[in-house]
Amino acid sequence: MDTDTDEEGRIYRPAQTSSCSETIPKDLLDIMNLFNASYQDTSFRFLPTYAKTPITEQRIQNEWLREQRAVSHWVVTEANGELIGSAYVGESRSQGKHLSNYLSIIIHPNFQGQGIGTRLCRNLLSEALDELDEVEVVTNIRNLAVHQLMKRMDQLFVVQKRHHGLNKLKFVIRKLRLDQP
């Protein structure tokens, strides 16, 4: 799927995250700004645990463009081009060894609760699970928004919930196989 448009005219599309030059692609700068807004705006539902400090352009250059390329990365924009959400499936590695594939999602608070995250994840996971066996989502046990999102994803994919440490839950998402009962 190349793009998807909802009833409100929002455009869901793959993120443009590669560049032939040293210039950071506009989508990555917009995503950086969306993540960084979560540090100042307490209406964001969660602050990503891996992002302890605001994201810088240098971090984008070092990590996002060189080290941690996405397996799949989708964004959603308003009709005017304003980026309001991002969902990403990346690969977790340690010492060059593959550990897992993980999902990260952020939706601007003014647009949460409107089905945007669900649609974004549906597009993202459909693409990512064509290449991968599974994707993991690790969240705080109290993050009810992620619990609800995973319930909605369970209608489209196989979603298993497991405890992961003291206050964490891990959801493992796999492609729904038609030959399974």
Short mmCIF file of C-alpha atoms in Angstrom, two decimals:
data_model
loop_
_atom_site.label_atom_id
_atom_site.label_comp_id
_atom_site.label_asym_id
_atom_site.label_seq_id
_atom_site.Cartn_x
_atom_site.Cartn_y
_atom_site.Cartn_z
CA MET A 1 0.00 0.00 0.00
CA ASP A 2 1.45 3.38 -0.98
CA THR A 3 -0.92 5.80 0.76
CA ASP A 4 -4.22 5.76 2.57
CA THR A 5 -6.62 8.66 3.19
CA ASP A 6 -9.31 8.82 5.87
CA GLU A 7 -12.69 10.60 5.89
CA GLU A 8 -11.08 13.73 7.38
CA GLY A 9 -8.61 14.01 4.50
CA ARG A 10 -5.65 12.87 6.59
CA ILE A 11 -2.96 11.15 4.56
CA TYR A 12 -1.27 7.97 5.83
CA ARG A 13 1.94 7.20 3.95
CA PRO A 14 5.38 5.68 4.30
CA ALA A 15 7.80 8.13 5.92
CA GLN A 16 10.48 9.63 3.76
CA THR A 17 13.52 8.86 5.87
CA SER A 18 16.37 8.49 3.43
CA SER A 19 18.43 11.16 1.80
CA CYS A 20 21.16 11.14 -0.83
CA SER A 21 22.81 14.13 0.85
CA GLU A 22 23.67 15.01 4.44
CA THR A 23 20.37 16.90 4.67
CA ILE A 24 17.91 15.41 7.13
CA PRO A 25 14.62 14.52 5.39
CA LYS A 26 11.69 16.79 6.34
CA ASP A 27 9.68 13.84 7.73
CA LEU A 28 12.43 13.06 10.25
CA LEU A 29 12.65 16.70 11.33
CA ASP A 30 8.85 16.78 11.77
CA ILE A 31 8.97 13.53 13.78
CA MET A 32 11.78 14.97 15.93
CA ASN A 33 9.61 18.02 16.63
CA LEU A 34 6.60 15.83 17.50
CA PHE A 35 8.66 13.74 19.96
CA ASN A 36 10.26 16.83 21.45
CA ALA A 37 6.85 18.45 21.97
CA SER A 38 6.03 15.55 24.29
CA TYR A 39 8.66 16.83 26.73
CA GLN A 40 6.81 20.11 27.23
CA ASP A 41 3.18 19.01 26.76
CA THR A 42 1.81 16.84 29.56
CA SER A 43 -1.23 15.89 27.47
CA PHE A 44 0.88 13.37 25.55
CA ARG A 45 -0.18 9.93 26.77
CA PHE A 46 3.35 8.69 27.31
CA LEU A 47 6.94 9.70 26.97
CA PRO A 48 9.02 7.06 25.20
CA THR A 49 11.27 5.38 27.75
CA TYR A 50 14.15 5.17 25.27
CA ALA A 51 14.08 8.92 24.76
CA LYS A 52 15.35 10.32 28.06
CA THR A 53 16.32 13.65 26.53
CA PRO A 54 14.97 15.65 23.61
CA ILE A 55 15.98 14.34 20.20
CA THR A 56 18.59 16.41 18.38
CA GLU A 57 19.44 16.67 14.69
CA GLN A 58 22.80 15.06 15.52
CA ARG A 59 21.02 12.05 17.03
CA ILE A 60 18.91 11.73 13.90
CA GLN A 61 22.05 11.78 11.76
CA ASN A 62 23.87 9.20 13.92
CA GLU A 63 21.07 6.84 14.90
CA TRP A 64 18.06 7.17 12.65
CA LEU A 65 19.85 7.62 9.34
CA ARG A 66 22.89 5.41 9.89
CA GLU A 67 22.42 2.83 12.64
CA GLN A 68 18.74 2.09 13.20
CA ARG A 69 17.03 2.11 9.85
CA ALA A 70 13.36 1.29 10.03
CA VAL A 71 11.92 -1.99 8.83
CA SER A 72 8.77 0.02 8.18
CA HIS A 73 7.93 3.63 9.02
CA TRP A 74 4.62 5.38 8.38
CA VAL A 75 3.43 8.90 9.15
CA VAL A 76 0.06 10.63 9.08
CA THR A 77 -0.36 14.23 8.03
CA GLU A 78 -3.21 16.66 7.88
CA ALA A 79 -4.26 17.77 4.40
CA ASN A 80 -2.10 20.90 4.90
CA GLY A 81 0.98 18.68 5.35
CA GLU A 82 1.32 19.05 9.15
CA LEU A 83 2.69 15.80 10.60
CA ILE A 84 0.45 14.63 13.46
CA GLY A 85 1.59 11.03 13.99
CA SER A 86 4.34 8.53 13.38
CA ALA A 87 4.64 4.77 13.76
CA TYR A 88 7.86 2.87 13.30
CA VAL A 89 9.03 -0.74 13.36
CA GLY A 90 12.72 -0.97 14.07
CA GLU A 91 15.25 -3.61 14.94
CA SER A 92 16.77 -3.88 18.39
CA ARG A 93 20.40 -5.02 18.29
CA SER A 94 23.15 -5.57 20.80
CA GLN A 95 26.77 -6.10 19.81
CA GLY A 96 25.66 -6.65 16.22
CA LYS A 97 23.20 -9.40 17.18
CA HIS A 98 19.48 -9.14 16.40
CA LEU A 99 17.36 -9.11 19.58
CA SER A 100 13.85 -8.20 18.45
CA ASN A 101 11.69 -6.01 16.26
CA TYR A 102 9.79 -3.30 18.08
CA LEU A 103 6.97 -0.86 17.37
CA SER A 104 7.06 2.79 18.42
CA ILE A 105 4.10 5.13 17.92
CA ILE A 106 3.33 8.72 18.78
CA ILE A 107 0.19 10.73 17.97
CA HIS A 108 -0.16 14.43 18.77
CA PRO A 109 -2.54 14.84 21.74
CA ASN A 110 -4.97 17.02 19.76
CA PHE A 111 -5.59 14.03 17.47
CA GLN A 112 -5.62 11.12 19.94
CA GLY A 113 -8.76 9.05 20.37
CA GLN A 114 -9.83 9.47 16.74
CA GLY A 115 -8.63 6.13 15.37
CA ILE A 116 -5.48 7.59 13.82
CA GLY A 117 -3.10 5.34 15.76
CA THR A 118 -5.16 2.27 14.89
CA ARG A 119 -5.12 3.06 11.18
CA LEU A 120 -1.45 3.98 11.24
CA CYS A 121 -0.52 0.73 13.02
CA ARG A 122 -2.68 -1.34 10.69
CA ASN A 123 -0.82 0.02 7.65
CA LEU A 124 2.57 -0.22 9.33
CA LEU A 125 2.17 -3.75 10.70
CA SER A 126 0.70 -5.08 7.45
CA GLU A 127 3.84 -3.92 5.67
CA ALA A 128 6.32 -4.94 8.37
CA LEU A 129 4.88 -8.41 8.91
CA ASP A 130 5.34 -9.19 5.22
CA GLU A 131 9.08 -9.24 6.04
CA LEU A 132 9.15 -10.18 9.75
CA ASP A 133 7.85 -13.03 11.89
CA GLU A 134 6.83 -10.80 14.78
CA VAL A 135 6.91 -7.30 16.25
CA GLU A 136 7.02 -6.45 19.95
CA VAL A 137 5.42 -3.62 21.89
CA VAL A 138 6.69 -3.09 25.44
CA THR A 139 4.72 -0.64 27.56
CA ASN A 140 3.99 0.37 31.11
CA ILE A 141 1.29 -1.81 32.59
CA ARG A 142 -0.83 1.33 33.25
CA ASN A 143 -0.72 2.60 29.64
CA LEU A 144 -4.37 1.90 28.85
CA ALA A 145 -4.15 3.51 25.41
CA VAL A 146 -1.69 0.82 24.28
CA HIS A 147 -3.87 -1.91 25.83
CA GLN A 148 -6.83 -0.67 23.79
CA LEU A 149 -4.73 -0.36 20.64
CA MET A 150 -3.52 -3.95 21.02
CA LYS A 151 -7.14 -5.15 21.44
CA ARG A 152 -7.98 -3.48 18.13
CA MET A 153 -4.87 -4.98 16.48
CA ASP A 154 -5.92 -8.42 17.77
CA GLN A 155 -8.78 -8.32 15.25
CA LEU A 156 -6.26 -8.07 12.38
CA PHE A 157 -3.20 -9.87 13.72
CA VAL A 158 -2.30 -12.47 16.35
CA VAL A 159 -1.47 -10.51 19.52
CA GLN A 160 -0.11 -12.24 22.63
CA LYS A 161 0.28 -10.41 25.95
CA ARG A 162 3.09 -11.31 28.37
CA HIS A 163 4.42 -9.77 31.57
CA HIS A 164 7.81 -8.18 31.05
CA GLY A 165 9.42 -7.09 34.30
CA LEU A 166 7.85 -5.38 37.27
CA ASN A 167 5.55 -2.79 35.69
CA LYS A 168 5.84 -3.68 32.01
CA LEU A 169 3.81 -5.64 29.52
CA LYS A 170 5.06 -7.02 26.24
CA PHE A 171 2.69 -7.56 23.33
CA VAL A 172 3.96 -9.85 20.57
CA ILE A 173 2.24 -9.28 17.22
CA ARG A 174 2.29 -11.84 14.42
CA LYS A 175 0.59 -12.06 11.06
CA LEU A 176 -2.83 -13.68 11.12
CA ARG A 177 -2.64 -16.91 9.18
CA LEU A 178 -5.72 -17.93 7.27
CA ASP A 179 -4.96 -21.63 7.69
CA GLN A 180 -5.13 -21.38 11.52
CA PRO A 181 -8.40 -22.23 13.29
#
